Amino acid sequence: MNRVLRIGLLGCGTVGSGVVALLQQGADDIAARTGAQLVLTRVAVRDLTRDRGLMLPDGALTDDAASVVEADDVDLVIEVMGGREPAGTLIRRALELGKPVVTANKELIASEGPELSAIAQAAGVDLSYEAAVAGAIPIIKPLKESLAGDHIRRVVGILNGTTNYVLTRMTEDGTSYEDALADAKALGYAEADPTADVAGHDAANKCAIIASLAFDSAVHGEQVYREGIEHITEVDIRVADRLGYVVKLLAIASEIDDQMAVRVHPAFLPKEHPLAAVRDAFNAIFVEADAAGELMFYGHGAGSLPTASAVVGDLIDSARNLMQTARGPVESKHRDKQIRPIEELSTQYFVLLDVDDQPGVLAEVARTFGSFEVSIAQVWQEGDEEQAQLVLVTHRAREGDLRACADALADSPGVRRVASVMRVESEVFDS
Ligand code: NAP
Ligand code: HSE
């Protein structure tokens, strides 16, 4: 085998170091699969002095990332730096130079993915990003290729390991939110700024990428309706358990007639649903398609080697295509579906009210629900005269009506506070 393809690596941190390890360990297999030896020639980092514990080729390391993209001895580029810039500029330039790009950058793909794909298409090269959603789990290729002949109706995912770890600890050990999050940070699951995890931004970016592919429509991360897990309490988790649910941060992309809904929020999920069994920092994606039926993808959503596994898989595809002067499947946005506002969706809700334990309070609460066309399915009272709480579960209601009802309840006589409102996905995801 005489052919050599030369790789430029942008970033050599958690994921980049895993990529270097896999390229070195699997060199012979990779060469046999692609028909070329993949040789790492250049590696961009910020700090040239740090010992990375890796065997890198002499002279490969640079702090000038643009020089890696421009270099004549780089045929393919891997971007694992993170962030929108300079990563976006570097990727655009690489594609314009006709160099295929593999990236793990969910933030960038969620904001500029369709535009970058168009540049790749115009240049006739691959842009691949399997690692950007759910780390090691193959989901981009199944949506883009394996299920291309099917009609996807809904995708529901647990797409953020940090929040799933926190909710698992709170549910199974009664660990406090703060302690569970501190553990998640120490275990390396959380982003540098864990707000991206707990406020749902990270999952929203991944949800946008999934929805774009599932529904052949351009969806950006900021268009995804988003709520985080910061306000989940021990009472929410206890009530969910009593009713036969677990609390999960779900990313839901669904087709509704000629529109789609894209949302990330905590929800009550029936204990018997396969996603309810996804614990700790694991990720999973549940896909419902007309012909294939229900599919579930499960595994490590983060980490050095798991994420590198997806990166190197993409790299091998791109290298094969480059060897054959071909390119992988082009993304379609032909359906161009619009996003249905969250207020127009309907589901069941759990509502927790701190109330005065006085005659007439429950009647007034029930009257308020009725006046907004929200029907109550279950109600009971917890606590004592000092600290009474009304727990209510509604039948399906329109989100806009439920919100107006919650606002009115907050001003209702005898209601001290609307302590929690959470969606109950009991009909297993009917939108
Ligand atoms: P990381 O550990 O912070 O590594 C980033 C690397 O990029 C570091 O080597 C850093 O250099 C280098 N870098 C950053 N800015 C640079 C610049 N301007 N010029 C040159 N080098 C620069 O990040 P990571 O966890 O590997 O994540 C990389 C990407 O993968 C991100 O897009 C992330 O969202 C995505 N991802 C990560 C995971 C995961 O489990 N970590 C999972 C899925 C996707 P220094 O080493 O010198 O600081
Ligand atoms: N912080 C992310 C998570 C890393 O917790 O899932 C993987 O994208």
Short mmCIF file of N, CA and C in Angstrom, two decimals, residues 166-238:
data_model
loop_
_atom_site.label_atom_id
_atom_site.label_comp_id
_atom_site.label_asym_id
_atom_site.label_seq_id
_atom_site.Cartn_x
_atom_site.Cartn_y
_atom_site.Cartn_z
N VAL A 166 -26.79 13.64 37.45
CA VAL A 166 -27.31 14.38 38.61
C VAL A 166 -28.70 13.84 38.98
N LEU A 167 -29.58 13.65 37.99
CA LEU A 167 -30.94 13.18 38.28
C LEU A 167 -30.92 11.74 38.82
N THR A 168 -29.99 10.93 38.30
CA THR A 168 -29.88 9.55 38.79
C THR A 168 -29.48 9.54 40.26
N ARG A 169 -28.50 10.35 40.61
CA ARG A 169 -28.04 10.39 42.02
C ARG A 169 -29.14 10.92 42.93
N MET A 170 -29.84 11.96 42.48
CA MET A 170 -30.92 12.52 43.31
C MET A 170 -32.02 11.47 43.51
N THR A 171 -32.30 10.67 42.47
CA THR A 171 -33.38 9.69 42.53
C THR A 171 -32.99 8.47 43.34
N GLU A 172 -31.79 7.97 43.11
CA GLU A 172 -31.44 6.67 43.69
C GLU A 172 -30.82 6.76 45.08
N ASP A 173 -30.09 7.87 45.37
CA ASP A 173 -29.41 7.97 46.66
C ASP A 173 -29.92 9.13 47.50
N GLY A 174 -30.82 9.93 46.95
CA GLY A 174 -31.27 11.12 47.68
C GLY A 174 -30.17 12.17 47.78
N THR A 175 -29.15 12.09 46.91
CA THR A 175 -28.07 13.10 46.92
C THR A 175 -28.66 14.45 46.55
N SER A 176 -28.13 15.52 47.16
CA SER A 176 -28.65 16.85 46.82
C SER A 176 -28.19 17.24 45.41
N TYR A 177 -28.92 18.15 44.80
CA TYR A 177 -28.58 18.64 43.46
C TYR A 177 -27.13 19.15 43.45
N GLU A 178 -26.77 19.96 44.47
CA GLU A 178 -25.44 20.58 44.49
C GLU A 178 -24.34 19.53 44.59
N ASP A 179 -24.53 18.53 45.46
CA ASP A 179 -23.50 17.50 45.63
C ASP A 179 -23.38 16.64 44.37
N ALA A 180 -24.53 16.32 43.77
CA ALA A 180 -24.50 15.47 42.56
C ALA A 180 -23.79 16.20 41.42
N LEU A 181 -24.04 17.52 41.30
CA LEU A 181 -23.39 18.28 40.24
C LEU A 181 -21.87 18.38 40.50
N ALA A 182 -21.50 18.56 41.75
CA ALA A 182 -20.06 18.62 42.08
C ALA A 182 -19.39 17.29 41.69
N ASP A 183 -20.07 16.17 41.95
CA ASP A 183 -19.52 14.86 41.57
C ASP A 183 -19.38 14.76 40.04
N ALA A 184 -20.40 15.23 39.33
CA ALA A 184 -20.38 15.16 37.86
C ALA A 184 -19.21 15.97 37.30
N LYS A 185 -18.94 17.11 37.95
CA LYS A 185 -17.80 17.93 37.50
C LYS A 185 -16.51 17.18 37.76
N ALA A 186 -16.40 16.62 38.97
CA ALA A 186 -15.16 15.91 39.35
C ALA A 186 -14.92 14.71 38.43
N LEU A 187 -15.99 14.07 37.98
CA LEU A 187 -15.85 12.89 37.11
C LEU A 187 -15.59 13.28 35.66
N GLY A 188 -15.59 14.60 35.38
CA GLY A 188 -15.23 15.07 34.03
C GLY A 188 -16.37 15.03 33.03
N TYR A 189 -17.63 14.87 33.50
CA TYR A 189 -18.76 14.83 32.56
C TYR A 189 -19.18 16.23 32.12
N ALA A 190 -19.05 17.19 33.05
CA ALA A 190 -19.63 18.52 32.80
C ALA A 190 -18.77 19.34 31.84
N GLU A 191 -19.42 20.27 31.15
CA GLU A 191 -18.71 21.23 30.31
C GLU A 191 -17.89 22.15 31.22
N ALA A 192 -16.94 22.91 30.62
CA ALA A 192 -16.12 23.85 31.40
C ALA A 192 -17.04 24.76 32.22
N ASP A 193 -18.11 25.26 31.60
CA ASP A 193 -19.14 26.00 32.32
C ASP A 193 -20.37 25.09 32.39
N PRO A 194 -20.62 24.48 33.56
CA PRO A 194 -21.70 23.48 33.64
C PRO A 194 -23.10 24.05 33.42
N THR A 195 -23.20 25.38 33.30
CA THR A 195 -24.50 25.96 32.94
C THR A 195 -24.98 25.38 31.61
N ALA A 196 -24.03 25.14 30.72
CA ALA A 196 -24.40 24.57 29.41
C ALA A 196 -25.09 23.22 29.57
N ASP A 197 -24.73 22.49 30.61
CA ASP A 197 -25.36 21.19 30.87
C ASP A 197 -26.69 21.38 31.61
N VAL A 198 -26.62 22.02 32.80
CA VAL A 198 -27.81 22.01 33.67
C VAL A 198 -28.94 22.88 33.14
N ALA A 199 -28.61 23.91 32.36
CA ALA A 199 -29.67 24.76 31.80
C ALA A 199 -30.19 24.21 30.47
N GLY A 200 -29.63 23.11 30.00
CA GLY A 200 -30.16 22.44 28.80
C GLY A 200 -29.60 22.92 27.48
N HIS A 201 -28.62 23.86 27.49
CA HIS A 201 -28.08 24.37 26.21
C HIS A 201 -27.41 23.24 25.41
N ASP A 202 -26.62 22.42 26.10
CA ASP A 202 -25.90 21.34 25.41
C ASP A 202 -26.89 20.36 24.77
N ALA A 203 -27.90 19.96 25.52
CA ALA A 203 -28.91 19.04 24.96
C ALA A 203 -29.70 19.71 23.83
N ALA A 204 -29.95 21.02 23.96
CA ALA A 204 -30.71 21.74 22.91
C ALA A 204 -29.90 21.76 21.61
N ASN A 205 -28.59 21.95 21.72
CA ASN A 205 -27.75 21.93 20.51
C ASN A 205 -27.83 20.56 19.83
N LYS A 206 -27.75 19.51 20.65
CA LYS A 206 -27.80 18.15 20.09
C LYS A 206 -29.19 17.86 19.51
N CYS A 207 -30.22 18.37 20.17
CA CYS A 207 -31.60 18.18 19.68
C CYS A 207 -31.77 18.85 18.32
N ALA A 208 -31.18 20.04 18.16
CA ALA A 208 -31.29 20.75 16.88
C ALA A 208 -30.62 19.95 15.76
N ILE A 209 -29.47 19.37 16.06
CA ILE A 209 -28.74 18.59 15.04
C ILE A 209 -29.58 17.38 14.64
N ILE A 210 -30.15 16.71 15.62
CA ILE A 210 -30.99 15.53 15.35
C ILE A 210 -32.22 15.92 14.53
N ALA A 211 -32.89 17.00 14.93
CA ALA A 211 -34.13 17.39 14.24
C ALA A 211 -33.84 17.77 12.79
N SER A 212 -32.72 18.44 12.55
CA SER A 212 -32.35 18.84 11.18
C SER A 212 -32.28 17.62 10.27
N LEU A 213 -31.67 16.55 10.80
CA LEU A 213 -31.50 15.35 9.99
C LEU A 213 -32.79 14.54 9.91
N ALA A 214 -33.49 14.43 11.03
CA ALA A 214 -34.70 13.58 11.05
C ALA A 214 -35.79 14.16 10.16
N PHE A 215 -35.87 15.50 10.10
CA PHE A 215 -37.00 16.12 9.39
C PHE A 215 -36.56 16.91 8.15
N ASP A 216 -35.32 16.71 7.69
CA ASP A 216 -34.83 17.37 6.48
C ASP A 216 -35.13 18.87 6.50
N SER A 217 -34.83 19.49 7.61
CA SER A 217 -35.14 20.92 7.79
C SER A 217 -34.02 21.54 8.61
N ALA A 218 -33.73 22.80 8.37
CA ALA A 218 -32.66 23.46 9.12
C ALA A 218 -33.19 23.89 10.49
N VAL A 219 -32.56 23.37 11.56
CA VAL A 219 -32.94 23.78 12.93
C VAL A 219 -31.68 24.25 13.64
N HIS A 220 -31.75 25.41 14.25
CA HIS A 220 -30.61 25.92 15.00
C HIS A 220 -30.85 25.74 16.50
N GLY A 221 -29.75 25.63 17.25
CA GLY A 221 -29.84 25.35 18.68
C GLY A 221 -30.74 26.32 19.43
N GLU A 222 -30.66 27.60 19.04
CA GLU A 222 -31.45 28.60 19.79
C GLU A 222 -32.94 28.54 19.48
N GLN A 223 -33.32 27.75 18.47
CA GLN A 223 -34.76 27.60 18.16
C GLN A 223 -35.41 26.50 18.99
N VAL A 224 -34.59 25.75 19.70
CA VAL A 224 -35.13 24.64 20.50
C VAL A 224 -35.66 25.19 21.82
N TYR A 225 -36.92 24.88 22.16
CA TYR A 225 -37.46 25.30 23.45
C TYR A 225 -36.65 24.61 24.54
N ARG A 226 -36.29 25.34 25.59
CA ARG A 226 -35.33 24.79 26.55
C ARG A 226 -35.66 25.14 27.99
N GLU A 227 -35.65 24.14 28.84
CA GLU A 227 -35.68 24.33 30.30
C GLU A 227 -34.63 23.39 30.88
N GLY A 228 -33.99 23.80 31.97
CA GLY A 228 -32.96 22.95 32.57
C GLY A 228 -33.46 22.22 33.80
N ILE A 229 -32.51 21.66 34.55
CA ILE A 229 -32.89 20.86 35.73
C ILE A 229 -32.61 21.60 37.03
N GLU A 230 -32.27 22.89 36.95
CA GLU A 230 -31.81 23.59 38.16
C GLU A 230 -32.87 23.65 39.25
N HIS A 231 -34.15 23.58 38.86
CA HIS A 231 -35.21 23.78 39.86
C HIS A 231 -35.87 22.48 40.31
N ILE A 232 -35.34 21.35 39.84
CA ILE A 232 -35.93 20.07 40.25
C ILE A 232 -35.64 19.83 41.73
N THR A 233 -36.67 19.44 42.46
CA THR A 233 -36.50 19.23 43.90
C THR A 233 -36.72 17.77 44.26
N GLU A 234 -36.37 17.48 45.49
CA GLU A 234 -36.57 16.12 46.03
C GLU A 234 -38.06 15.77 45.99
N VAL A 235 -38.94 16.77 46.21
CA VAL A 235 -40.40 16.51 46.20
C VAL A 235 -40.84 16.10 44.79
N ASP A 236 -40.35 16.80 43.74
CA ASP A 236 -40.69 16.44 42.35
C ASP A 236 -40.35 14.96 42.11
N ILE A 237 -39.14 14.59 42.54
CA ILE A 237 -38.67 13.22 42.28
C ILE A 237 -39.49 12.20 43.06
N ARG A 238 -39.85 12.56 44.30
CA ARG A 238 -40.63 11.64 45.13
C ARG A 238 -42.04 11.44 44.57
#
